[in-house]
Amino acid sequence: MKQLLLFLMLTTFLSQIAFSQQKIWDETEEEKTERLQWWTEARFGMFIHWGLYAQAARHEWVKKRERISDEDYQKYFELFNPDLFNPTEWAKKAKAAGMKYAVITSKHHEGFCMFGSDYTDYNIMNTPYGKDIIKEWVEAFRAEGLGIGFYYSLIDWHHPEYTIDRVHPQSAGTQEEYDKLNEGRDMAVYREYLKNQVREILTKYGKIDILWLDYSFPGQFGKGRDDWGSVELIKMVRELQPDILVNDRLDLKDYWGGWDFTTPEQFKVQSWPEVDGKKIPWETCQTFSGSWGYYRDEHTWKDNKQLLVLLIESVSKGGNVLLNVGPTARGTFDHRADEALAGMGEWMKFNSRSIYGCTQAPEEFEAPDHTLLTYNPESNRLYIHLLDYPITNFRLPGYKGKVKYAQFLHDASEINITAPYGHHMQGSIATENDLNLRLPVNKPNVAIPVIEVFLK
Ligand code: GLC
């Protein structure tokens, strides 16, 4: 008995040590929730992938996909001159679409820096453009009241000390080949460079709201936390910008404080993501078409309804959407992006109340057929998004006694709560716990109409 007790005490003690070692900083769960609150309420942001690859106009991975050498890629550096760049215009478009924050690539995998850097010449100041794009962008977006975020690529296909790995343009096959390629390359030097640059972007532009580091791929010929020096790096980030939100691609999933939100990319989650049975903050990042960087000849653009459903469905599962624009090398948004943003903005103008500050509906509310529910815990209102417009009778299953009032959100017009209307209705109307709404026959002139339900 005594031995068992001793054993238990010892294991608890050891697990506590293990736990405390896994901690990046001291912050309670409540404090974290508070730190993330503005972002959780915002729900919708703009991702911007912009770099030299905009000139190739065939994916931001073009250097890897076509295994382009540094010499051959150099022309993009020598030509880059986005003469039509007007960040205020971009910010206004983001806002009009209903976005509340934005994240821009300060450096993508190609290694080129859109900011003036003391640690490499491979930066915007040495292109024909010659001005600090990140500085101009931050000022404009901040002036429009948008949250500011930097994407920074951990991966670097230009730095001479960065060791060749399986996603590098010069990737190889066998260990021997990698050893040979990496002779004389020293990842420790790159690690230092990476840290210096992250310090640069987090100190030169004032308060930064989000840091988006991309990405880890541990395993054979891959890279993870030790290659990046992730623990050191995140500690520095937290010190420099204590309020900042950091994504989860540093390979520090098992560290408290090592990440703030998870980042499902290019797919819709089945349900609110969890860790150890707890729901965690999440943001899906998505493109309008199949590429992040500007891709002239790519035509798989999602339509307005798909984009709206993506946003609504994400909020209905407690998440955010970061929707990407890949500006052209002249510095403008492609007309297809403009149209997509305008379409979303038109809907958001009248319906954003079902998005901002909203989350997954309480379990007691079942979603009626062909709908998505969101819920605002502050106002205690439920939002029913009609993906497929019904005919007249609209059954709210199990809602009896829970509803005060119902209206369309876009025009605040009352929707009557009535007995089901029709003839020979046997078998069509459900239990006595249901409520029936009487909808107008004609679908309102809104891509996805929303019913705002005032709950008791
Ligand atoms: C991926 C890709 C990249 C893109 C990013 C956005 O990791 O490598 O091109 O920037 O996802 O989430």
GROMACS .gro file of C-alpha atoms and ligand atoms in nm:
model
  468
    1MET     CA    1   0.000   0.000   0.000
    2LYS     CA    2   0.274   0.237   0.106
    3GLN     CA    3   0.471   0.146  -0.202
    4LEU     CA    4   0.174   0.213  -0.424
    5LEU     CA    5   0.127   0.553  -0.267
    6LEU     CA    6   0.490   0.640  -0.313
    7PHE     CA    7   0.473   0.528  -0.673
    8LEU     CA    8   0.167   0.741  -0.736
    9MET     CA    9   0.327   1.045  -0.578
   10LEU     CA   10   0.640   0.995  -0.784
   11THR     CA   11   0.454   0.960  -1.113
   12THR     CA   12   0.241   1.268  -1.047
   13PHE     CA   13   0.555   1.461  -0.962
   14LEU     CA   14   0.731   1.341  -1.277
   15SER     CA   15   0.436   1.420  -1.499
   16GLN     CA   16   0.421   1.766  -1.349
   17ILE     CA   17   0.785   1.822  -1.435
   18ALA     CA   18   0.720   1.694  -1.785
   19PHE     CA   19   0.424   1.928  -1.814
   20SER     CA   20   0.611   2.231  -1.691
   21GLN     CA   21   0.888   2.160  -1.939
   22GLN     CA   22   0.631   2.166  -2.214
   23LYS     CA   23   0.522   2.516  -2.127
   24ILE     CA   24   0.638   2.814  -2.330
   25TRP     CA   25   0.489   3.074  -2.104
   26ASP     CA   26   0.253   3.121  -1.815
   27GLU     CA   27  -0.093   3.194  -1.933
   28THR     CA   28  -0.417   3.044  -1.811
   29GLU     CA   29  -0.678   2.912  -2.049
   30GLU     CA   30  -0.903   3.206  -1.961
   31GLU     CA   31  -0.626   3.452  -2.039
   32LYS     CA   32  -0.572   3.283  -2.374
   33THR     CA   33  -0.942   3.302  -2.457
   34GLU     CA   34  -0.935   3.670  -2.375
   35ARG     CA   35  -0.625   3.731  -2.586
   36LEU     CA   36  -0.793   3.564  -2.882
   37GLN     CA   37  -1.129   3.728  -2.831
   38TRP     CA   38  -1.108   4.002  -3.097
   39TRP     CA   39  -1.006   3.741  -3.352
   40THR     CA   40  -1.273   3.492  -3.250
   41GLU     CA   41  -1.536   3.760  -3.290
   42ALA     CA   42  -1.394   3.883  -3.621
   43ARG     CA   43  -1.435   3.543  -3.790
   44PHE     CA   44  -1.327   3.655  -4.135
   45GLY     CA   45  -0.988   3.767  -4.264
   46MET     CA   46  -0.796   3.815  -4.586
   47PHE     CA   47  -0.484   3.618  -4.668
   48ILE     CA   48  -0.251   3.780  -4.923
   49HIS     CA   49   0.011   3.579  -5.107
   50TRP     CA   50   0.234   3.815  -5.292
   51GLY     CA   51   0.593   3.781  -5.400
   52LEU     CA   52   0.819   3.743  -5.702
   53TYR     CA   53   0.618   3.437  -5.809
   54ALA     CA   54   0.333   3.669  -5.910
   55GLN     CA   55   0.533   3.737  -6.226
   56ALA     CA   56   0.559   3.371  -6.322
   57ALA     CA   57   0.181   3.373  -6.261
   58ARG     CA   58   0.171   2.997  -6.227
   59HIS     CA   59   0.164   2.916  -5.854
   60GLU     CA   60   0.380   3.033  -5.564
   61TRP     CA   61   0.552   2.694  -5.572
   62VAL     CA   62   0.669   2.745  -5.930
   63LYS     CA   63   1.035   2.736  -5.828
   64LYS     CA   64   0.993   2.391  -5.679
   65ARG     CA   65   0.744   2.258  -5.934
   66GLU     CA   66   0.967   2.344  -6.225
   67ARG     CA   67   1.291   2.296  -6.031
   68ILE     CA   68   1.408   2.643  -6.128
   69SER     CA   69   1.763   2.734  -6.028
   70ASP     CA   70   1.850   3.054  -5.838
   71GLU     CA   71   2.010   3.190  -6.156
   72ASP     CA   72   1.698   3.136  -6.362
   73TYR     CA   73   1.471   3.274  -6.091
   74GLN     CA   74   1.681   3.589  -6.063
   75LYS     CA   75   1.498   3.764  -6.348
   76TYR     CA   76   1.189   3.798  -6.129
   77PHE     CA   77   1.393   3.980  -5.867
   78GLU     CA   78   1.545   4.210  -6.125
   79LEU     CA   79   1.206   4.297  -6.276
   80PHE     CA   80   0.973   4.323  -5.977
   81ASN     CA   81   0.801   4.658  -5.995
   82PRO     CA   82   0.434   4.664  -5.892
   83ASP     CA   83   0.363   5.013  -6.018
   84LEU     CA   84  -0.012   4.997  -5.951
   85PHE     CA   85   0.021   4.887  -5.586
   86ASN     CA   86  -0.228   5.082  -5.379
   87PRO     CA   87  -0.265   4.920  -5.038
   88THR     CA   88  -0.544   5.155  -4.930
   89GLU     CA   89  -0.752   5.025  -5.217
   90TRP     CA   90  -0.679   4.668  -5.107
   91ALA     CA   91  -0.774   4.746  -4.749
   92LYS     CA   92  -1.100   4.903  -4.860
   93LYS     CA   93  -1.183   4.595  -5.065
   94ALA     CA   94  -1.110   4.368  -4.771
   95LYS     CA   95  -1.332   4.577  -4.549
   96ALA     CA   96  -1.612   4.593  -4.802
   97ALA     CA   97  -1.605   4.214  -4.823
   98GLY     CA   98  -1.660   4.203  -4.447
   99MET     CA   99  -1.308   4.102  -4.350
  100LYS     CA  100  -1.174   4.226  -4.018
  101TYR     CA  101  -0.806   4.137  -4.042
  102ALA     CA  102  -0.545   4.049  -4.299
  103VAL     CA  103  -0.229   3.842  -4.318
  104ILE     CA  104   0.032   3.911  -4.585
  105THR     CA  105   0.336   3.709  -4.696
  106SER     CA  106   0.642   3.895  -4.573
  107LYS     CA  107   0.850   3.612  -4.718
  108HIS     CA  108   0.728   3.299  -4.890
  109HIS     CA  109   0.916   2.974  -4.959
  110GLU     CA  110   1.104   3.138  -5.249
  111GLY     CA  111   1.297   3.330  -4.982
  112PHE     CA  112   1.236   3.679  -5.119
  113CYS     CA  113   1.159   3.941  -4.855
  114MET     CA  114   0.883   4.193  -4.920
  115PHE     CA  115   1.031   4.403  -4.637
  116GLY     CA  116   1.360   4.588  -4.610
  117SER     CA  117   1.592   4.352  -4.423
  118ASP     CA  118   1.936   4.401  -4.271
  119TYR     CA  119   2.006   4.030  -4.306
  120THR     CA  120   1.980   3.976  -4.680
  121ASP     CA  121   2.004   4.173  -5.002
  122TYR     CA  122   1.731   3.954  -5.142
  123ASN     CA  123   1.466   4.200  -5.042
  124ILE     CA  124   1.226   4.453  -5.190
  125MET     CA  125   1.458   4.752  -5.145
  126ASN     CA  126   1.690   4.610  -5.411
  127THR     CA  127   1.425   4.557  -5.676
  128PRO     CA  128   1.319   4.827  -5.923
  129TYR     CA  129   1.026   4.897  -5.689
  130GLY     CA  130   1.267   4.995  -5.414
  131LYS     CA  131   1.016   5.071  -5.138
  132ASP     CA  132   0.924   4.866  -4.832
  133ILE     CA  133   0.597   4.701  -4.936
  134ILE     CA  134   0.531   4.566  -4.590
  135LYS     CA  135   0.560   4.911  -4.439
  136GLU     CA  136   0.320   5.062  -4.693
  137TRP     CA  137   0.080   4.773  -4.649
  138VAL     CA  138   0.078   4.786  -4.269
  139GLU     CA  139   0.011   5.159  -4.266
  140ALA     CA  140  -0.277   5.134  -4.511
  141PHE     CA  141  -0.446   4.835  -4.351
  142ARG     CA  142  -0.407   4.969  -4.003
  143ALA     CA  143  -0.555   5.301  -4.111
  144GLU     CA  144  -0.866   5.115  -4.227
  145GLY     CA  145  -0.896   4.955  -3.884
  146LEU     CA  146  -0.801   4.604  -3.991
  147GLY     CA  147  -0.601   4.360  -3.779
  148ILE     CA  148  -0.248   4.312  -3.912
  149GLY     CA  149  -0.075   3.981  -3.964
  150PHE     CA  150   0.250   3.856  -4.116
  151TYR     CA  151   0.299   3.526  -4.286
  152TYR     CA  152   0.665   3.428  -4.272
  153SER     CA  153   0.796   3.116  -4.442
  154LEU     CA  154   1.017   2.893  -4.228
  155ILE     CA  155   1.109   2.720  -4.551
  156ASP     CA  156   1.360   2.908  -4.767
  157TRP     CA  157   1.456   2.811  -5.122
  158HIS     CA  158   1.709   3.086  -5.165
  159HIS     CA  159   1.922   3.101  -4.851
  160PRO     CA  160   2.258   2.937  -4.924
  161GLU     CA  161   2.284   2.773  -4.580
  162TYR     CA  162   1.935   2.626  -4.579
  163THR     CA  163   1.979   2.253  -4.621
  164ILE     CA  164   1.815   2.084  -4.918
  165ASP     CA  165   1.513   1.880  -4.807
  166ARG     CA  166   1.231   1.695  -4.972
  167VAL     CA  167   1.027   2.007  -5.058
  168HIS     CA  168   1.324   2.206  -5.189
  169PRO     CA  169   1.350   2.277  -5.564
  170GLN     CA  170   1.672   2.075  -5.565
  171SER     CA  171   1.529   1.782  -5.367
  172ALA     CA  172   1.699   1.449  -5.431
  173GLY     CA  173   1.630   1.078  -5.381
  174THR     CA  174   1.878   0.902  -5.158
  175GLN     CA  175   2.055   0.990  -4.836
  176GLU     CA  176   2.387   0.997  -5.020
  177GLU     CA  177   2.253   1.247  -5.266
  178TYR     CA  178   2.123   1.470  -4.988
  179ASP     CA  179   2.454   1.444  -4.802
  180LYS     CA  180   2.638   1.551  -5.111
  181LEU     CA  181   2.403   1.841  -5.186
  182ASN     CA  182   2.423   1.966  -4.830
  183GLU     CA  183   2.800   1.960  -4.798
  184GLY     CA  184   2.900   2.301  -4.673
  185ARG     CA  185   2.545   2.409  -4.583
  186ASP     CA  186   2.491   2.490  -4.218
  187MET     CA  187   2.136   2.495  -4.089
  188ALA     CA  188   2.252   2.665  -3.768
  189VAL     CA  189   2.338   2.973  -3.971
  190TYR     CA  190   1.995   2.971  -4.134
  191ARG     CA  191   1.831   2.921  -3.793
  192GLU     CA  192   1.994   3.239  -3.674
  193TYR     CA  193   1.888   3.422  -3.990
  194LEU     CA  194   1.531   3.309  -3.942
  195LYS     CA  195   1.530   3.434  -3.585
  196ASN     CA  196   1.681   3.767  -3.685
  197GLN     CA  197   1.425   3.819  -3.955
  198VAL     CA  198   1.130   3.732  -3.736
  199ARG     CA  199   1.268   3.981  -3.484
  200GLU     CA  200   1.290   4.238  -3.764
  201ILE     CA  201   0.929   4.205  -3.876
  202LEU     CA  202   0.808   4.207  -3.518
  203THR     CA  203   0.997   4.521  -3.421
  204LYS     CA  204   0.992   4.747  -3.727
  205TYR     CA  205   0.620   4.786  -3.786
  206GLY     CA  206   0.458   4.846  -3.449
  207LYS     CA  207   0.199   4.618  -3.299
  208ILE     CA  208   0.141   4.304  -3.501
  209ASP     CA  209  -0.172   4.104  -3.432
  210ILE     CA  210  -0.097   3.774  -3.601
  211LEU     CA  211   0.211   3.575  -3.695
  212TRP     CA  212   0.164   3.298  -3.946
  213LEU     CA  213   0.472   3.075  -3.965
  214ASP     CA  214   0.477   2.818  -4.244
  215TYR     CA  215   0.553   2.524  -4.213
  216SER     CA  216   0.701   2.212  -4.053
  217PHE     CA  217   0.729   1.874  -4.221
  218PRO     CA  218   0.918   1.644  -3.986
  219GLY     CA  219   1.038   1.301  -4.093
  220GLN     CA  220   1.278   1.180  -4.357
  221PHE     CA  221   1.442   1.465  -4.547
  222GLY     CA  222   1.203   1.696  -4.368
  223LYS     CA  223   1.225   1.969  -4.108
  224GLY     CA  224   1.075   2.029  -3.769
  225ARG     CA  225   1.115   2.211  -3.440
  226ASP     CA  226   1.490   2.145  -3.398
  227ASP     CA  227   1.569   2.269  -3.745
  228TRP     CA  228   1.384   2.596  -3.689
  229GLY     CA  229   1.480   2.634  -3.323
  230SER     CA  230   1.106   2.660  -3.264
  231VAL     CA  231   1.109   2.682  -2.886
  232GLU     CA  232   1.358   2.968  -2.882
  233LEU     CA  233   1.179   3.136  -3.167
  234ILE     CA  234   0.835   3.132  -3.012
  235LYS     CA  235   0.973   3.253  -2.679
  236MET     CA  236   1.120   3.552  -2.857
  237VAL     CA  237   0.793   3.614  -3.042
  238ARG     CA  238   0.594   3.612  -2.718
  239GLU     CA  239   0.842   3.846  -2.557
  240LEU     CA  240   0.840   4.095  -2.843
  241GLN     CA  241   0.464   4.092  -2.901
  242PRO     CA  242   0.284   3.949  -2.597
  243ASP     CA  243  -0.063   3.993  -2.750
  244ILE     CA  244   0.019   3.834  -3.082
  245LEU     CA  245  -0.166   3.527  -3.213
  246VAL     CA  246   0.050   3.256  -3.362
  247ASN     CA  247  -0.060   2.968  -3.584
  248ASP     CA  248   0.035   2.606  -3.523
  249ARG     CA  249   0.296   2.520  -3.783
  250LEU     CA  250   0.612   2.547  -3.575
  251ASP     CA  251   0.588   2.181  -3.477
  252LEU     CA  252   0.512   2.273  -3.116
  253LYS     CA  253   0.169   2.116  -3.086
  254ASP     CA  254   0.260   1.957  -2.751
  255TYR     CA  255   0.372   2.285  -2.593
  256TRP     CA  256   0.134   2.511  -2.405
  257GLY     CA  257   0.194   2.850  -2.562
  258GLY     CA  258   0.360   2.694  -2.867
  259TRP     CA  259   0.058   2.778  -3.081
  260ASP     CA  260  -0.273   2.961  -3.051
  261PHE     CA  261  -0.496   2.823  -3.323
  262THR     CA  262  -0.499   2.537  -3.569
  263THR     CA  263  -0.504   2.585  -3.945
  264PRO     CA  264  -0.697   2.336  -4.159
  265GLU     CA  265  -0.592   2.423  -4.514
  266GLN     CA  266  -0.812   2.391  -4.822
  267PHE     CA  267  -1.071   2.162  -4.665
  268LYS     CA  268  -1.382   2.195  -4.454
  269VAL     CA  269  -1.369   2.039  -4.109
  270GLN     CA  270  -1.634   1.780  -4.019
  271SER     CA  271  -1.674   1.923  -3.672
  272TRP     CA  272  -1.508   2.171  -3.434
  273PRO     CA  273  -1.145   2.046  -3.397
  274GLU     CA  274  -1.048   1.918  -3.053
  275VAL     CA  275  -0.736   1.836  -2.856
  276ASP     CA  276  -0.775   1.600  -2.560
  277GLY     CA  277  -1.152   1.636  -2.584
  278LYS     CA  278  -1.137   2.016  -2.573
  279LYS     CA  279  -1.254   2.238  -2.855
  280ILE     CA  280  -0.968   2.451  -2.983
  281PRO     CA  281  -0.951   2.780  -3.175
  282TRP     CA  282  -0.930   2.720  -3.548
  283GLU     CA  283  -0.912   2.904  -3.876
  284THR     CA  284  -0.937   2.746  -4.217
  285CYS     CA  285  -0.728   2.907  -4.488
  286GLN     CA  286  -0.868   2.882  -4.836
  287THR     CA  287  -0.812   3.005  -5.188
  288PHE     CA  288  -1.063   3.134  -5.440
  289SER     CA  289  -0.900   2.903  -5.693
  290GLY     CA  290  -0.634   2.634  -5.672
  291SER     CA  291  -0.337   2.859  -5.605
  292TRP     CA  292  -0.226   3.106  -5.337
  293GLY     CA  293  -0.002   3.314  -5.559
  294TYR     CA  294  -0.150   3.481  -5.868
  295TYR     CA  295  -0.215   3.213  -6.130
  296ARG     CA  296  -0.327   3.357  -6.460
  297ASP     CA  297  -0.438   3.035  -6.627
  298GLU     CA  298  -0.604   2.860  -6.335
  299HIS     CA  299  -0.981   2.848  -6.371
  300THR     CA  300  -1.121   2.648  -6.081
  301TRP     CA  301  -1.271   2.947  -5.902
  302LYS     CA  302  -1.529   2.883  -5.633
  303ASP     CA  303  -1.861   3.057  -5.685
  304ASN     CA  304  -2.030   3.304  -5.452
  305LYS     CA  305  -2.249   3.048  -5.283
  306GLN     CA  306  -1.960   2.810  -5.219
  307LEU     CA  307  -1.764   3.090  -5.058
  308LEU     CA  308  -2.054   3.202  -4.843
  309VAL     CA  309  -2.127   2.848  -4.731
  310LEU     CA  310  -1.761   2.806  -4.644
  311LEU     CA  311  -1.777   3.109  -4.418
  312ILE     CA  312  -2.113   3.028  -4.260
  313GLU     CA  313  -2.029   2.663  -4.209
  314SER     CA  314  -1.697   2.752  -4.046
  315VAL     CA  315  -1.868   2.985  -3.800
  316SER     CA  316  -2.135   2.720  -3.739
  317LYS     CA  317  -1.851   2.497  -3.615
  318GLY     CA  318  -1.682   2.768  -3.411
  319GLY     CA  319  -1.411   2.865  -3.662
  320ASN     CA  320  -1.267   3.146  -3.872
  321VAL     CA  321  -1.197   3.178  -4.244
  322LEU     CA  322  -0.883   3.330  -4.391
  323LEU     CA  323  -0.959   3.376  -4.758
  324ASN     CA  324  -0.675   3.434  -4.997
  325VAL     CA  325  -0.609   3.686  -5.269
  326GLY     CA  326  -0.302   3.654  -5.492
  327PRO     CA  327  -0.236   4.001  -5.635
  328THR     CA  328  -0.073   4.042  -5.976
  329ALA     CA  329   0.283   4.163  -6.027
  330ARG     CA  330   0.145   4.506  -6.116
  331GLY     CA  331   0.002   4.522  -5.764
  332THR     CA  332  -0.368   4.482  -5.835
  333PHE     CA  333  -0.632   4.224  -5.757
  334ASP     CA  334  -0.735   4.004  -6.045
  335HIS     CA  335  -1.089   4.083  -6.167
  336ARG     CA  336  -1.202   3.737  -6.056
  337ALA     CA  337  -1.089   3.811  -5.700
  338ASP     CA  338  -1.261   4.149  -5.714
  339GLU     CA  339  -1.587   3.985  -5.821
  340ALA     CA  340  -1.564   3.718  -5.553
  341LEU     CA  341  -1.496   3.977  -5.282
  342ALA     CA  342  -1.777   4.200  -5.401
  343GLY     CA  343  -2.021   3.909  -5.395
  344MET     CA  344  -1.933   3.825  -5.039
  345GLY     CA  345  -1.947   4.191  -4.942
  346GLU     CA  346  -2.297   4.225  -5.081
  347TRP     CA  347  -2.414   3.940  -4.859
  348MET     CA  348  -2.213   4.055  -4.557
  349LYS     CA  349  -2.351   4.405  -4.578
  350PHE     CA  350  -2.694   4.272  -4.480
  351ASN     CA  351  -2.610   3.952  -4.298
  352SER     CA  352  -2.284   3.993  -4.109
  353ARG     CA  353  -2.475   3.987  -3.780
  354SER     CA  354  -2.495   3.611  -3.823
  355ILE     CA  355  -2.114   3.594  -3.854
  356TYR     CA  356  -1.942   3.843  -3.621
  357GLY     CA  357  -1.940   3.735  -3.259
  358CYS     CA  358  -2.120   3.414  -3.353
  359THR     CA  359  -2.033   3.053  -3.297
  360GLN     CA  360  -2.173   2.702  -3.294
  361ALA     CA  361  -2.534   2.688  -3.178
  362PRO     CA  362  -2.615   2.520  -2.845
  363GLU     CA  363  -2.679   2.149  -2.890
  364GLU     CA  364  -3.048   2.173  -2.803
  365PHE     CA  365  -3.108   2.346  -3.137
  366GLU     CA  366  -3.125   2.108  -3.424
  367ALA     CA  367  -3.054   2.252  -3.767
  368PRO     CA  368  -3.366   2.226  -3.989
  369ASP     CA  369  -3.315   2.050  -4.323
  370HIS     CA  370  -3.079   2.225  -4.568
  371THR     CA  371  -2.969   2.489  -4.319
  372LEU     CA  372  -2.668   2.595  -4.118
  373LEU     CA  373  -2.703   2.745  -3.771
  374THR     CA  374  -2.492   3.007  -3.602
  375TYR     CA  375  -2.555   3.161  -3.263
  376ASN     CA  376  -2.464   3.480  -3.084
  377PRO     CA  377  -2.424   3.408  -2.713
  378GLU     CA  378  -2.427   3.780  -2.625
  379SER     CA  379  -2.760   3.863  -2.785
  380ASN     CA  380  -2.900   3.508  -2.749
  381ARG     CA  381  -3.007   3.506  -3.112
  382LEU     CA  382  -2.999   3.209  -3.342
  383TYR     CA  383  -2.933   3.242  -3.715
  384ILE     CA  384  -3.082   2.997  -3.959
  385HIS     CA  385  -2.912   3.012  -4.298
  386LEU     CA  386  -3.139   2.885  -4.575
  387LEU     CA  387  -2.908   2.713  -4.822
  388ASP     CA  388  -3.198   2.580  -5.019
  389TYR     CA  389  -3.504   2.803  -5.000
  390PRO     CA  390  -3.807   2.612  -4.867
  391ILE     CA  391  -4.172   2.636  -4.969
  392THR     CA  392  -4.398   2.820  -4.723
  393ASN     CA  393  -4.398   2.591  -4.420
  394PHE     CA  394  -4.070   2.579  -4.242
  395ARG     CA  395  -4.043   2.346  -3.950
  396LEU     CA  396  -3.818   2.423  -3.655
  397PRO     CA  397  -3.775   2.085  -3.489
  398GLY     CA  398  -3.814   2.095  -3.112
  399TYR     CA  399  -3.818   2.477  -3.096
  400LYS     CA  400  -4.158   2.513  -2.932
  401GLY     CA  401  -4.150   2.742  -2.629
  402LYS     CA  402  -3.802   2.869  -2.709
  403VAL     CA  403  -3.871   3.142  -2.963
  404LYS     CA  404  -3.982   3.500  -2.896
  405TYR     CA  405  -3.973   3.644  -3.245
  406ALA     CA  406  -3.840   3.569  -3.592
  407GLN     CA  407  -3.745   3.791  -3.882
  408PHE     CA  408  -3.538   3.794  -4.198
  409LEU     CA  409  -3.201   3.939  -4.115
  410HIS     CA  410  -3.145   4.132  -4.439
  411ASP     CA  411  -3.459   4.351  -4.410
  412ALA     CA  412  -3.583   4.297  -4.053
  413SER     CA  413  -3.921   4.182  -4.183
  414GLU     CA  414  -4.125   3.969  -3.948
  415ILE     CA  415  -4.176   3.601  -4.019
  416ASN     CA  416  -4.498   3.469  -3.878
  417ILE     CA  417  -4.501   3.181  -3.641
  418THR     CA  418  -4.822   3.000  -3.742
  419ALA     CA  419  -4.986   2.665  -3.762
  420PRO     CA  420  -4.868   2.479  -4.071
  421TYR     CA  421  -5.052   2.590  -4.382
  422GLY     CA  422  -5.186   2.349  -4.648
  423HIS     CA  423  -5.431   2.071  -4.731
  424HIS     CA  424  -5.411   1.699  -4.677
  425MET     CA  425  -5.107   1.747  -4.461
  426GLN     CA  426  -5.120   1.413  -4.282
  427GLY     CA  427  -4.776   1.282  -4.215
  428SER     CA  428  -4.603   1.601  -4.319
  429ILE     CA  429  -4.600   1.785  -3.992
  430ALA     CA  430  -4.400   1.666  -3.703
  431THR     CA  431  -4.436   1.660  -3.331
  432GLU     CA  432  -4.605   1.901  -3.099
  433ASN     CA  433  -4.265   2.027  -2.987
  434ASP     CA  434  -4.199   2.178  -3.326
  435LEU     CA  435  -4.263   2.532  -3.439
  436ASN     CA  436  -4.373   2.632  -3.783
  437LEU     CA  437  -4.268   2.946  -3.966
  438ARG     CA  438  -4.466   3.079  -4.257
  439LEU     CA  439  -4.217   3.192  -4.518
  440PRO     CA  440  -4.301   3.401  -4.824
  441VAL     CA  441  -4.315   3.194  -5.140
  442ASN     CA  442  -4.056   3.402  -5.318
  443LYS     CA  443  -3.700   3.368  -5.209
  444PRO     CA  444  -3.575   3.708  -5.094
  445ASN     CA  445  -3.319   3.864  -5.321
  446VAL     CA  446  -3.028   3.744  -5.108
  447ALA     CA  447  -2.780   3.471  -5.206
  448ILE     CA  448  -2.841   3.288  -4.878
  449PRO     CA  449  -3.135   3.427  -4.676
  450VAL     CA  450  -3.096   3.423  -4.300
  451ILE     CA  451  -3.371   3.395  -4.039
  452GLU     CA  452  -3.288   3.576  -3.719
  453VAL     CA  453  -3.451   3.403  -3.425
  454PHE     CA  454  -3.484   3.586  -3.095
  455LEU     CA  455  -3.469   3.320  -2.828
  456LYS     CA  456  -3.647   3.330  -2.497
  457GLC     C1  457   0.111   2.575  -4.768
  457GLC     C2  458   0.186   2.612  -4.891
  457GLC     C3  459   0.180   2.753  -4.922
  457GLC     C4  460   0.074   2.839  -4.867
  457GLC     C5  461   0.021   2.791  -4.736
  457GLC     C6  462  -0.103   2.861  -4.692
  457GLC     O1  463   0.183   2.543  -4.662
  457GLC     O2  464   0.317   2.568  -4.889
  457GLC     O3  465   0.216   2.783  -5.050
  457GLC     O4  466   0.135   2.955  -4.837
  457GLC     O5  467   0.008   2.659  -4.730
  457GLC     O6  468  -0.163   2.798  -4.588
   0.00000   0.00000   0.00000
